[in-house]
XYZ file of C-alpha atoms in Angstrom:
693
model
C 8.728 -31.017 14.908
C 5.430 -29.421 13.979
C 4.407 -26.713 11.540
C 5.597 -23.270 12.650
C 3.915 -20.031 11.583
C 6.625 -17.413 11.117
C 8.009 -14.837 8.671
C 10.437 -14.639 5.763
C 14.023 -13.627 6.681
C 14.439 -11.111 3.887
C 12.746 -7.803 3.012
C 10.520 -5.431 4.972
C 7.295 -7.063 3.823
C 8.136 -9.790 6.350
C 5.829 -12.136 4.473
C 4.022 -14.711 6.557
C 5.041 -18.330 5.907
C 4.696 -21.737 7.488
C 7.704 -23.962 8.100
C 6.864 -27.639 7.681
C 9.080 -30.553 8.780
C 10.282 -32.716 5.890
C 12.591 -35.381 7.257
C 15.657 -33.665 8.704
C 14.927 -30.351 7.018
C 12.235 -27.666 6.825
C 10.143 -26.744 3.823
C 8.267 -23.494 3.227
C 4.484 -23.578 2.871
C 2.003 -20.704 2.298
C 0.413 -18.877 5.208
C -2.614 -17.330 3.501
C -4.154 -15.885 6.660
C -1.323 -13.397 7.179
C -2.650 -10.122 5.755
C 0.515 -8.531 4.364
C 1.323 -11.112 1.663
C -1.836 -13.275 1.798
C 0.150 -16.441 1.055
C 2.374 -15.044 -1.677
C 6.166 -15.310 -1.539
C 8.997 -14.520 -3.918
C 11.606 -17.094 -4.888
C 13.894 -15.920 -2.073
C 11.229 -16.763 0.484
C 10.462 -20.155 -1.036
C 14.152 -21.165 -0.881
C 15.002 -19.545 2.470
C 15.244 -22.752 4.523
C 18.149 -23.970 2.377
C 20.365 -21.630 4.393
C 19.714 -23.435 7.668
C 21.701 -26.561 6.771
C 24.032 -25.046 4.195
C 27.449 -26.766 4.064
C 29.213 -23.396 4.447
C 27.312 -22.634 7.654
C 29.524 -21.499 10.537
C 29.207 -23.746 13.580
C 32.338 -22.929 15.554
C 34.078 -19.662 16.424
C 37.098 -18.735 14.332
C 40.112 -16.797 15.525
C 43.447 -15.618 14.163
C 46.378 -15.176 16.512
C 47.814 -12.196 14.655
C 47.298 -10.348 11.402
C 48.389 -12.439 8.458
C 47.592 -15.747 10.146
C 44.740 -17.907 8.906
C 41.526 -18.133 10.893
C 41.450 -21.269 13.047
C 38.692 -22.946 15.068
C 38.409 -21.774 18.668
C 36.265 -22.447 21.699
C 33.544 -19.998 22.645
C 35.356 -19.090 25.850
C 38.546 -18.372 23.950
C 36.761 -16.300 21.300
C 34.613 -14.249 23.695
C 37.525 -13.682 26.056
C 39.530 -12.320 23.137
C 36.716 -9.984 22.031
C 36.179 -8.615 25.546
C 39.908 -8.154 26.186
C 40.456 -6.320 22.900
C 37.443 -4.037 23.346
C 38.570 -3.099 26.827
C 42.220 -2.729 25.786
C 41.523 -0.117 23.111
C 39.211 1.773 25.470
C 41.858 1.878 28.176
C 44.396 3.174 25.679
C 42.297 5.521 23.527
C 39.084 6.217 25.452
C 35.494 4.840 25.476
C 34.741 5.700 21.850
C 37.674 3.595 20.624
C 35.326 0.576 20.804
C 32.711 0.648 18.056
C 29.565 -1.283 17.140
C 28.032 -1.681 13.675
C 24.561 -3.227 13.557
C 22.013 -4.233 10.954
C 18.485 -3.591 9.771
C 17.779 -7.327 9.723
C 18.176 -7.806 13.470
C 15.011 -8.422 15.488
C 13.668 -5.606 17.630
C 15.029 -7.345 20.704
C 18.537 -7.670 19.262
C 18.580 -4.117 17.872
C 17.490 -2.892 21.305
C 20.092 -5.015 23.080
C 22.884 -3.951 20.718
C 22.175 -0.275 21.398
C 22.031 -0.943 25.125
C 25.258 -2.969 24.983
C 27.071 -0.066 23.321
C 25.818 2.533 25.806
C 25.814 0.453 29.016
C 28.479 -2.258 28.667
C 30.938 -0.217 26.586
C 29.705 3.334 27.294
C 30.646 4.244 23.742
C 28.956 6.662 21.358
C 30.475 4.779 18.401
C 27.453 2.839 17.191
C 25.444 2.974 13.996
C 23.976 0.488 11.528
C 23.380 -0.290 7.877
C 19.851 1.113 7.944
C 21.571 4.480 7.618
C 22.275 3.298 4.044
C 18.622 2.473 3.409
C 15.676 4.413 4.842
C 17.314 7.277 6.726
C 16.431 10.088 4.309
C 12.724 9.272 4.214
C 12.804 8.850 7.997
C 14.372 12.291 8.478
C 11.812 13.827 6.121
C 8.920 12.142 7.919
C 10.061 13.532 11.246
C 10.431 17.043 9.816
C 7.077 17.058 8.044
C 4.839 14.866 10.201
C 6.642 14.791 13.560
C 7.245 11.044 13.364
C 8.737 8.418 11.080
C 6.750 5.335 10.212
C 7.499 4.067 6.723
C 3.872 3.577 5.717
C 1.266 5.427 7.797
C -1.370 3.013 6.495
C -1.598 -0.759 5.833
C -0.716 -2.124 2.399
C -4.311 -3.111 1.737
C -5.168 0.602 1.362
C -3.015 0.806 -1.782
C -5.474 -1.418 -3.612
C -8.342 0.959 -2.818
C -6.787 4.314 -3.679
C -7.368 5.977 -7.033
C -3.837 7.080 -7.995
C -0.386 6.073 -6.768
C 2.899 7.774 -7.624
C 5.899 5.469 -7.086
C 9.211 7.351 -7.126
C 12.410 5.311 -7.279
C 10.726 1.998 -6.512
C 10.711 -1.293 -8.402
C 8.636 -3.697 -6.288
C 8.273 -6.161 -9.191
C 11.862 -7.194 -8.447
C 12.473 -5.891 -4.920
C 9.323 -7.154 -3.141
C 7.143 -9.088 -5.625
C 4.336 -10.100 -3.206
C 3.394 -6.435 -2.731
C 2.498 -6.181 -6.420
C -0.817 -7.870 -5.739
C -1.989 -4.563 -4.219
C -0.872 -2.473 -7.181
C -2.377 -5.001 -9.593
C -5.654 -4.897 -7.673
C -5.557 -1.108 -7.664
C -5.289 -1.026 -11.449
C -7.910 -3.744 -11.967
C -10.456 -1.579 -10.158
C -9.622 1.363 -12.412
C -6.839 3.027 -10.407
C -3.838 4.679 -12.039
C -0.168 3.973 -11.299
C 2.581 6.517 -12.071
C 6.223 5.377 -11.854
C 9.248 7.696 -11.821
C 12.415 5.730 -12.617
C 15.433 6.064 -14.947
C 14.783 2.499 -16.116
C 11.710 0.983 -17.713
C 11.563 -1.680 -15.019
C 8.916 -4.353 -14.758
C 7.062 -2.011 -12.422
C 7.303 0.924 -14.842
C 6.211 -1.180 -17.835
C 3.003 -2.100 -16.025
C 2.224 1.485 -15.027
C -0.291 3.915 -16.477
C 2.490 6.474 -16.893
C 6.285 6.142 -16.739
C 8.339 9.268 -16.002
C 11.848 8.256 -17.151
C 13.891 10.893 -15.383
C 17.674 11.282 -15.156
C 19.211 9.751 -12.008
C 19.333 12.193 -9.112
C 16.688 14.603 -10.437
C 13.676 13.392 -8.426
C 13.637 16.594 -6.358
C 13.305 18.738 -9.473
C 10.514 16.461 -10.694
C 8.593 16.830 -7.415
C 9.001 20.610 -7.462
C 7.896 20.693 -11.095
C 4.774 18.683 -10.268
C 4.001 21.048 -7.391
C 4.442 24.043 -9.714
C 1.918 22.582 -12.145
C -0.488 21.705 -9.333
C -0.430 25.300 -8.059
C -0.644 26.798 -11.560
C -3.575 24.599 -12.581
C -5.447 25.069 -9.286
C -5.213 21.421 -8.308
C -4.225 22.168 -4.721
C -6.544 21.789 -1.713
C -6.559 25.229 -0.137
C -8.823 24.258 2.730
C -6.593 21.347 3.748
C -3.496 23.544 3.477
C -5.125 26.205 5.654
C -6.581 23.882 8.286
C -3.967 21.138 8.651
C -0.547 22.394 7.521
C 1.999 25.180 7.916
C 4.743 26.660 5.743
C 3.024 26.388 2.373
C 3.922 29.862 1.150
C 7.681 29.272 1.358
C 7.400 25.912 -0.421
C 5.226 27.505 -3.112
C 7.793 30.269 -3.691
C 10.493 27.663 -4.268
C 8.256 25.646 -6.589
C 7.534 28.786 -8.604
C 11.071 28.565 -10.015
C 10.386 25.085 -11.433
C 8.221 25.970 -14.399
C 7.579 22.869 -16.523
C 10.132 23.639 -19.239
C 12.891 24.104 -16.659
C 11.894 20.897 -14.855
C 11.994 19.106 -18.215
C 15.531 20.362 -18.910
C 16.725 19.087 -15.529
C 14.887 15.753 -15.419
C 14.409 14.829 -19.066
C 10.720 14.172 -18.395
C 8.522 15.830 -21.066
C 6.220 18.643 -19.937
C 3.261 16.727 -21.299
C 3.958 13.765 -19.000
C 4.522 15.937 -15.933
C 1.262 17.735 -16.584
C -0.579 14.453 -16.981
C 0.918 13.146 -13.724
C 0.007 16.278 -11.756
C -3.576 16.161 -13.014
C -3.962 12.447 -12.326
C -2.887 13.031 -8.727
C -4.708 16.304 -8.206
C -8.035 15.343 -9.756
C -8.258 11.964 -8.019
C -10.490 11.625 -4.980
C -7.742 9.668 -3.215
C -4.030 9.340 -3.957
C -0.733 8.242 -2.450
C 2.904 9.171 -3.082
C 5.425 6.440 -2.250
C 9.199 6.748 -2.453
C 11.990 4.197 -2.207
C 15.756 4.066 -2.485
C 15.930 5.354 -6.070
C 14.669 8.732 -4.885
C 16.190 8.673 -1.407
C 19.778 7.388 -1.690
C 21.234 10.751 -2.628
C 23.165 13.539 -0.958
C 19.868 15.453 -1.150
C 17.638 12.496 -0.275
C 15.952 14.156 2.702
C 15.056 17.226 0.655
C 13.803 14.981 -2.157
C 11.482 13.118 0.203
C 10.317 16.475 1.596
C 9.565 17.678 -1.945
C 7.308 14.681 -2.537
C 5.687 15.296 0.856
C 5.093 18.931 -0.173
C 3.281 17.691 -3.271
C 1.188 15.258 -1.229
C 0.204 17.933 1.298
C -0.561 20.599 -1.305
C -2.975 18.231 -3.040
C -4.671 17.459 0.277
C -3.718 13.817 -0.113
C -2.474 13.199 3.432
C -4.150 12.676 6.796
C -7.202 11.229 5.068
C -8.398 7.684 4.361
C -6.709 6.003 1.378
C -4.239 8.900 1.074
C -0.746 9.716 2.243
C 2.990 9.812 1.714
C 4.914 6.642 2.505
C 8.327 5.051 2.201
C 8.706 1.480 0.938
C 11.175 0.325 3.580
C 13.708 -2.195 2.280
C 15.480 -4.227 4.969
C 13.703 -6.930 6.943
C 13.494 -4.903 10.144
C 14.327 -1.583 8.578
C 11.482 0.047 10.527
C 12.028 -1.535 13.934
C 15.786 -1.463 13.529
C 15.783 2.321 13.394
C 13.433 2.757 16.347
C 15.216 1.138 19.253
C 18.744 2.443 19.595
C 21.108 1.244 16.858
C 21.451 4.711 15.359
C 24.151 6.989 16.727
C 21.608 9.610 17.823
C 18.810 7.444 19.187
C 17.572 5.604 22.237
C 14.700 3.060 22.274
C 11.219 4.202 21.276
C 12.691 6.636 18.742
C 13.872 8.819 21.616
C 16.866 11.097 21.084
C 20.083 10.506 22.973
C 20.714 14.255 23.267
C 17.345 14.942 24.943
C 17.698 15.060 28.772
C 14.173 13.788 29.440
C 14.638 10.917 26.982
C 17.985 10.015 28.562
C 16.460 10.011 32.038
C 13.575 7.745 31.023
C 15.759 5.126 29.349
C 18.453 5.263 32.036
C 15.826 4.496 34.658
C 14.678 1.434 32.713
C 18.295 0.337 32.336
C 19.127 0.925 36.006
C 21.943 3.383 35.426
C 22.663 7.068 35.985
C 21.743 9.190 32.920
C 25.215 10.729 33.158
C 26.666 7.342 32.179
C 25.037 7.487 28.760
C 27.334 8.751 25.991
C 26.322 11.455 23.542
C 25.652 11.390 19.807
C 28.133 9.392 17.758
C 29.108 9.308 14.100
C 26.770 8.133 11.369
C 27.420 4.810 9.628
C 29.746 5.907 6.836
C 31.507 8.435 9.048
C 32.096 5.701 11.621
C 33.538 3.413 8.927
C 35.551 6.200 7.303
C 37.436 6.926 10.537
C 38.136 3.339 11.647
C 41.696 2.875 12.812
C 42.432 6.595 12.867
C 43.327 8.813 15.788
C 39.774 10.137 16.105
C 37.920 6.951 15.184
C 37.164 3.533 16.653
C 40.122 1.179 16.970
C 38.116 -2.001 17.608
C 34.790 -2.900 16.009
C 32.087 -5.502 16.576
C 29.895 -6.061 13.494
C 26.548 -7.807 13.895
C 24.024 -8.303 11.084
C 25.924 -6.470 8.339
C 28.466 -7.067 5.569
C 29.985 -3.607 5.279
C 32.890 -4.686 3.067
C 30.315 -5.109 0.275
C 27.397 -2.872 1.280
C 29.170 0.394 2.108
C 29.952 3.028 -0.538
C 33.553 3.409 -1.720
C 34.001 -0.182 -0.621
C 37.734 -0.466 -1.277
C 38.337 2.414 1.136
C 36.047 0.853 3.755
C 37.957 -2.403 3.391
C 41.210 -0.518 4.020
C 39.724 1.065 7.126
C 38.602 -2.341 8.444
C 42.133 -3.634 7.920
C 43.525 -0.608 9.801
C 41.655 -1.565 12.980
C 43.508 -2.929 15.977
C 40.775 -5.545 16.225
C 37.684 -6.660 14.287
C 35.029 -9.134 15.443
C 32.121 -10.257 13.246
C 29.025 -12.247 14.206
C 27.497 -14.007 11.183
C 26.052 -17.226 9.756
C 28.720 -17.497 7.041
C 32.226 -16.180 6.431
C 31.144 -13.017 4.613
C 33.539 -10.629 2.913
C 33.642 -8.649 6.165
C 34.186 -11.768 8.273
C 37.146 -12.703 6.052
C 38.930 -9.647 7.473
C 38.055 -10.349 11.116
C 40.282 -11.364 14.001
C 37.379 -13.258 15.568
C 34.289 -14.646 13.802
C 31.328 -15.691 15.966
C 28.780 -18.201 14.548
C 25.254 -17.083 15.395
C 21.733 -18.435 15.013
C 19.561 -17.823 11.961
C 15.995 -16.549 11.714
C 14.225 -19.931 12.165
C 16.397 -20.876 15.137
C 15.379 -18.138 17.568
C 12.383 -16.048 18.607
C 11.833 -12.340 18.341
C 9.706 -9.540 16.962
C 10.095 -7.613 13.726
C 8.340 -4.448 12.525
C 7.460 -4.497 8.861
C 7.111 -1.592 6.447
C 3.505 -1.004 7.554
C 4.546 -0.456 11.182
C 3.039 -3.851 12.014
C 4.922 -5.545 14.870
C 4.982 -9.293 14.272
C 6.494 -12.416 15.780
C 9.138 -14.704 14.367
C 8.896 -18.116 15.993
C 11.614 -20.665 16.575
C 11.104 -23.742 14.388
C 14.356 -25.626 15.063
C 17.284 -25.427 17.449
C 20.535 -23.883 16.237
C 23.276 -26.324 15.251
C 25.559 -27.446 18.060
C 28.213 -24.816 18.686
C 26.053 -21.853 17.585
C 24.812 -19.120 19.922
C 22.179 -16.432 19.429
C 23.259 -12.812 19.055
C 21.625 -12.079 22.415
C 23.643 -14.821 24.111
C 26.823 -13.381 22.591
C 26.063 -9.883 23.873
C 25.059 -11.155 27.328
C 28.294 -13.132 27.708
C 30.380 -10.200 26.523
C 28.583 -7.898 28.968
C 29.435 -10.328 31.772
C 33.100 -10.246 30.799
C 32.943 -6.450 30.807
C 31.494 -6.365 34.312
C 27.941 -5.317 33.331
C 26.252 -8.674 32.849
C 23.830 -8.093 35.733
C 22.149 -5.363 33.642
C 21.390 -7.699 30.701
C 19.200 -10.650 29.812
C 19.479 -12.861 26.728
C 15.824 -13.962 26.809
C 13.989 -12.521 23.767
C 10.710 -12.378 25.688
C 12.308 -10.546 28.620
C 14.104 -8.224 26.208
C 10.790 -7.343 24.574
C 9.202 -6.607 27.942
C 12.109 -4.284 28.706
C 11.816 -2.680 25.266
C 8.131 -2.005 25.958
C 9.048 -0.095 29.113
C 11.885 1.780 27.418
C 9.679 2.819 24.484
C 6.654 3.806 26.610
C 5.670 7.388 25.939
C 8.132 7.734 23.076
C 7.288 8.379 19.417
C 7.530 4.641 18.642
C 5.496 3.444 21.606
C 5.311 -0.361 21.974
C 4.081 -0.330 25.589
C 0.727 -1.956 24.800
C 2.098 -4.656 22.488
C 2.564 -8.169 23.838
C 3.620 -11.369 22.132
C 0.172 -12.748 22.925
C -1.528 -9.831 21.162
C 0.739 -10.154 18.140
C -0.182 -13.825 17.833
C -3.899 -13.241 18.315
C -4.158 -10.200 16.014
C -1.717 -11.144 13.228
C 0.510 -8.279 14.320
C -0.086 -4.984 16.141
C 0.541 -1.545 14.647
C 2.499 0.984 16.691
C 2.017 3.412 18.317
C 0.179 1.318 20.871
C 0.548 2.963 24.290
C -1.520 0.519 26.362
C -2.867 -3.011 26.220
C -6.365 -1.571 25.852
C -5.279 0.463 22.817
C -6.155 -1.181 19.459
C -2.927 -0.131 17.764
C -2.700 2.408 14.941
C -3.021 0.973 11.425
C -3.755 4.434 9.968
C -1.942 7.480 11.258
C -2.674 11.218 11.014
C -6.424 10.951 10.346
C -7.163 13.465 13.107
C -3.839 15.220 13.619
C -0.190 14.930 12.677
C 2.426 14.091 15.315
C 3.744 17.643 15.597
C 3.200 19.833 18.662
C 0.311 21.710 17.055
C -0.990 18.737 15.043
C -0.193 20.370 11.701
C 2.028 18.917 8.977
C 4.908 21.081 7.792
C 5.825 22.113 4.265
C 9.531 22.707 3.614
C 11.034 24.942 0.939
C 13.523 22.578 -0.729
C 15.478 23.743 -3.749
C 17.045 21.421 -6.304
C 20.795 20.971 -6.410
C 22.792 18.662 -8.673
C 24.284 15.410 -7.484
C 27.633 15.630 -5.730
C 29.146 14.295 -8.954
C 27.635 14.797 -12.418
C 28.762 13.195 -15.710
C 31.532 14.973 -17.644
C 33.874 14.295 -20.568
C 36.043 11.901 -18.556
C 33.129 10.038 -16.956
C 30.199 10.592 -19.353
C 27.557 8.253 -17.877
C 25.306 8.369 -14.860
C 25.860 5.253 -12.760
C 22.972 4.019 -10.657
C 22.662 0.883 -8.540
C 19.860 -1.377 -7.374
C 18.545 -4.888 -6.890
C 17.578 -7.931 -8.915
C 14.785 -10.280 -7.908
C 16.865 -13.363 -7.070
C 19.374 -11.634 -4.767
C 19.179 -9.672 -1.524
C 21.409 -6.972 -0.046
C 25.126 -7.943 -0.106
C 24.242 -11.502 -1.167
C 25.850 -13.190 1.848
C 22.815 -15.468 2.070
C 21.258 -15.501 -1.397
C 24.501 -16.065 -3.331
C 24.807 -19.354 -1.448
C 21.485 -20.729 -2.743
C 22.025 -22.504 -6.070
C 18.609 -21.727 -7.572
C 19.014 -18.013 -6.863
C 22.619 -17.923 -7.994
C 21.761 -19.678 -11.250
C 18.835 -17.328 -11.851
C 20.763 -14.093 -11.389
C 24.066 -15.100 -12.992
C 27.240 -13.077 -12.589
C 27.701 -9.390 -11.765
C 26.603 -7.258 -14.705
C 26.102 -3.748 -15.989
C 22.986 -2.802 -17.928
C 23.382 -0.243 -20.719
C 21.356 0.964 -23.683
C 22.047 -0.687 -27.070
C 22.816 2.710 -28.636
C 25.471 3.397 -25.995
C 26.846 -0.111 -26.486
C 27.214 0.414 -30.250
C 29.153 3.615 -29.663
C 31.535 1.736 -27.352
C 31.798 -1.403 -29.502
C 30.198 -3.559 -26.809
C 28.123 -6.660 -27.554
C 25.859 -8.598 -25.178
C 27.897 -10.711 -22.786
C 31.152 -8.841 -23.362
C 33.408 -8.323 -20.344
C 33.607 -4.610 -19.571
C 35.201 -2.319 -17.036
C 33.093 0.323 -15.335
C 35.183 3.033 -13.670
C 34.497 5.988 -11.409
C 36.772 8.291 -9.441
C 36.732 5.752 -6.585
C 37.506 2.506 -8.346
C 36.604 0.066 -11.075
C 34.520 -3.086 -11.418
C 34.714 -5.879 -13.972
C 31.266 -6.855 -15.193
C 29.309 -8.587 -17.932
C 27.522 -6.269 -20.363
C 23.766 -6.651 -20.665
C 21.990 -4.543 -23.264
C 18.492 -3.212 -22.682
C 16.392 -0.506 -24.350
C 14.674 -0.093 -20.962
C 17.452 2.156 -19.651
C 18.290 5.735 -20.608
C 21.151 6.098 -23.091
C 23.131 8.196 -20.590
C 22.771 5.740 -17.695
C 24.461 2.550 -16.475
C 22.820 0.233 -13.954
C 24.813 -2.154 -11.717
C 23.207 -4.403 -9.049
C 24.923 -4.292 -5.654
C 24.654 -7.929 -4.503
C 28.178 -9.093 -5.307
C 31.577 -8.653 -3.714
C 34.980 -9.016 -5.320
C 35.853 -7.466 -8.670
C 32.173 -7.130 -9.586
C 31.135 -5.127 -6.543
C 28.992 -2.085 -7.401
C 30.119 -0.305 -4.258
C 33.696 -0.149 -5.471
C 32.244 2.618 -7.643
C 29.694 4.482 -5.519
C 30.097 7.920 -4.003
C 30.043 8.396 -0.204
C 28.864 12.019 -0.478
C 26.449 12.383 2.450
C 23.043 13.976 2.877
C 23.553 16.776 5.435
C 20.539 15.687 7.515
C 20.200 11.904 7.234
C 23.883 11.190 6.503
C 22.722 8.919 3.688
C 25.459 8.224 1.101
C 24.792 8.963 -2.567
C 24.465 5.374 -3.780
C 22.111 6.153 -6.639
C 24.125 8.462 -8.857
C 27.710 9.275 -9.733
C 29.770 9.811 -12.887
C 31.151 6.729 -14.643
C 32.751 5.461 -17.829
C 32.632 2.064 -19.505
C 35.154 0.296 -21.723
C 35.195 -3.128 -23.336
C 37.800 -5.608 -22.101
C 39.482 -8.267 -24.233
C 37.427 -11.452 -24.315
C 38.546 -14.154 -21.901
C 37.676 -16.881 -24.415
C-alpha cells in the first residue's frame, strides 16, 4: 500500500486527508495542500480509519426467514434474490409505487445518481427520497426561489476570511465543523465582525462580536426585524435593489410590521442588539449572511431562509465579491446528494422530474422512453409516514441512512418500518434500522471505493480507494447493478464509478447543476472543480452571481415572508422549548461515531442541557437522570446544567438511539415548500427521575 490522498467520510467540508499504511491498518495524516481545510481535521476525521477494521463490521449478508426470527448469515445470491423477489412481489400486488427507496446525503455522486436511476428505471417507482430532505432542503428551496439555483455556498470558504461582517444564523461550526473556524478566526483577526444568532451561547457564539440569543423558531421574525431597521435607518442599497433585483416593495411592506419592539417581543433579542447587528451589516463594505439547521429545520424554514436572503439583497450584499447569502451544508455529500436524483421531484443535474424537456433529456441518456419515467413522489417523512399502508410503499430498500434514529417522531417511524411487507438495508454495521430489516447487505466504506463528492462550496472532489473491501463485502453500486439484473434491467446499468460519473456528466449537461466539463483528471489536477462547469474548457465557477443571478432575467427575487409561530409552542403542560443539535465528537445518527471508543468516551451518554435556574425550579442537579416528554414520546437523559442556554429552552443532541433518542420527541410538522420537518422546536417538559444508584 502507498499513501492515498482522499477526503474525510463525515461532514460537508469533505476535508482533505492522506491515508498512510501502518502495518495492517491505515492512519490519517494531514493533507495541507487541499484548500478547504488546509490540513486541519476534527477528532472525527483523525479517528475515521478505526471504522474500517471495526469488530462489529458487517462482512456477510444477513437474512431472516420470517418476522420474529433472528437474522442469520446468508450468501449474496440468496440475499439479493430475496430482495429482488420481494420488491417485484409487492409491485405485482400493489403497483409500481409499492416498492420504495430511501437514500442518503453521504452517498457519492455516482451512487446517488445510480440510486435515483435504479428507482426510476429498474423499479419504475416514484417512491424515492433521502435524508437530505431532513437537512438542507429549506435553504435549497429558498435559493431556487430567490436566485434561480441552489448551491449551498456561492463562493469558496476562503472568501469568509476576507469579508468585513458575517451573520451566522443557527450555526455552531465550533462543534459541527471545527476546521472551518480557521476562516472565521482569520476574519476576526483582520478586524472583521462576527454576529451569531442562536438560542445557546455556543462556542461559536462566545467567540463572536455579537450574540443574538433568540427564542427557538423565531429566526424569521429576527430577519424581518433587521430588514425593518435597515430600511428605517437608510442602510439599504437602492441602486443594487433597482438594478439587480425584483419584488422589493412587497418584502418591505411585510418588514414594516416588524418594528424593533415587536421583533424583540417575539424573539427575545433586545432592540439595542438588533440595531447594532443591522448597522454592522449595512455599514460594512462587504458582508455575508450564512444560515444552518438551527434556522432552517422548521415548518417555516424556507420562508426563514428567504427572510435572510431579503436582508442580504436589501443591503446590496449579494452578487458582489466577498458578499452573499449561503447555507452551511451539513451532510458529507449534502450538496451533490440533492443534485442528481435522490429527491422525489428531481432528475440528475438538478432537473425536475415533472418538466417534459428535463424528462426527455435524461431518458435519452438512460436509453428509455420518457413515458417510462414515473412522476413526483412523496417527500422523505411523507414516504416514511405511509410505509405499510394502503397508499404507501410496502417494501423499502434503505441505503446510506439510519431512519429509525434520524427521522422525527422516531417511534412512529419505527412502527411504520415494522408494518412493511419487506425491509432491506445496506450498511456497514447493524444500525437501529438494520435491526428491523428482513435482509441486511454489507457494503463498502469510504476508503474502500472510488467516487466523487460535492462539498458545501460546490467543489466537486475525488475520494480515492486506499484498500480493498473485506472479503464478502460489495459496493453499493455492485448491489444496485446485481439487483437491476435480477429485475430484468441490468443492461441499462454499470457498477463502475468512473463510468457512472461519465454518464452523470451527460445527464447533468445543460441542467442547473452542470457537471459536463468536470473530469476525474481535472479534479485531481485542480484540487476540485466548482460547478456549474458546462465544458472541459470552462474553468468552473468558484463565485456565482457576480454578473447575473440564475433567473430568467438575471435578477434576484425578494419574497414577502411573514412570521408565524412554530407548529407547537410551549404551554402550561409542556412549558419549555425543545431544540436539538450536534456535539463535536458525534455525527448524525451515530452509527459510525458511537462505535469509536475515543469519540464515545468524549461525548458520554445522551443528555439534556438546561439552565441552572430552570434546574433549581425542577429540583434537578447535574448528572441526575431526567425524563423529557413531548406530545410524541419521552426520552430518558442525563441532566447537564449550563448558563449558556436560555431559561425557557432544553437542548438534546440527536446522535443516540434507544431510550435517549432526541427524535422520539421531535415534531414532524412539515414546511409547505421544502417538506422539511420541524426538528428545531417543539413544546416539552422535564421531570427528575429517581436515582439509579
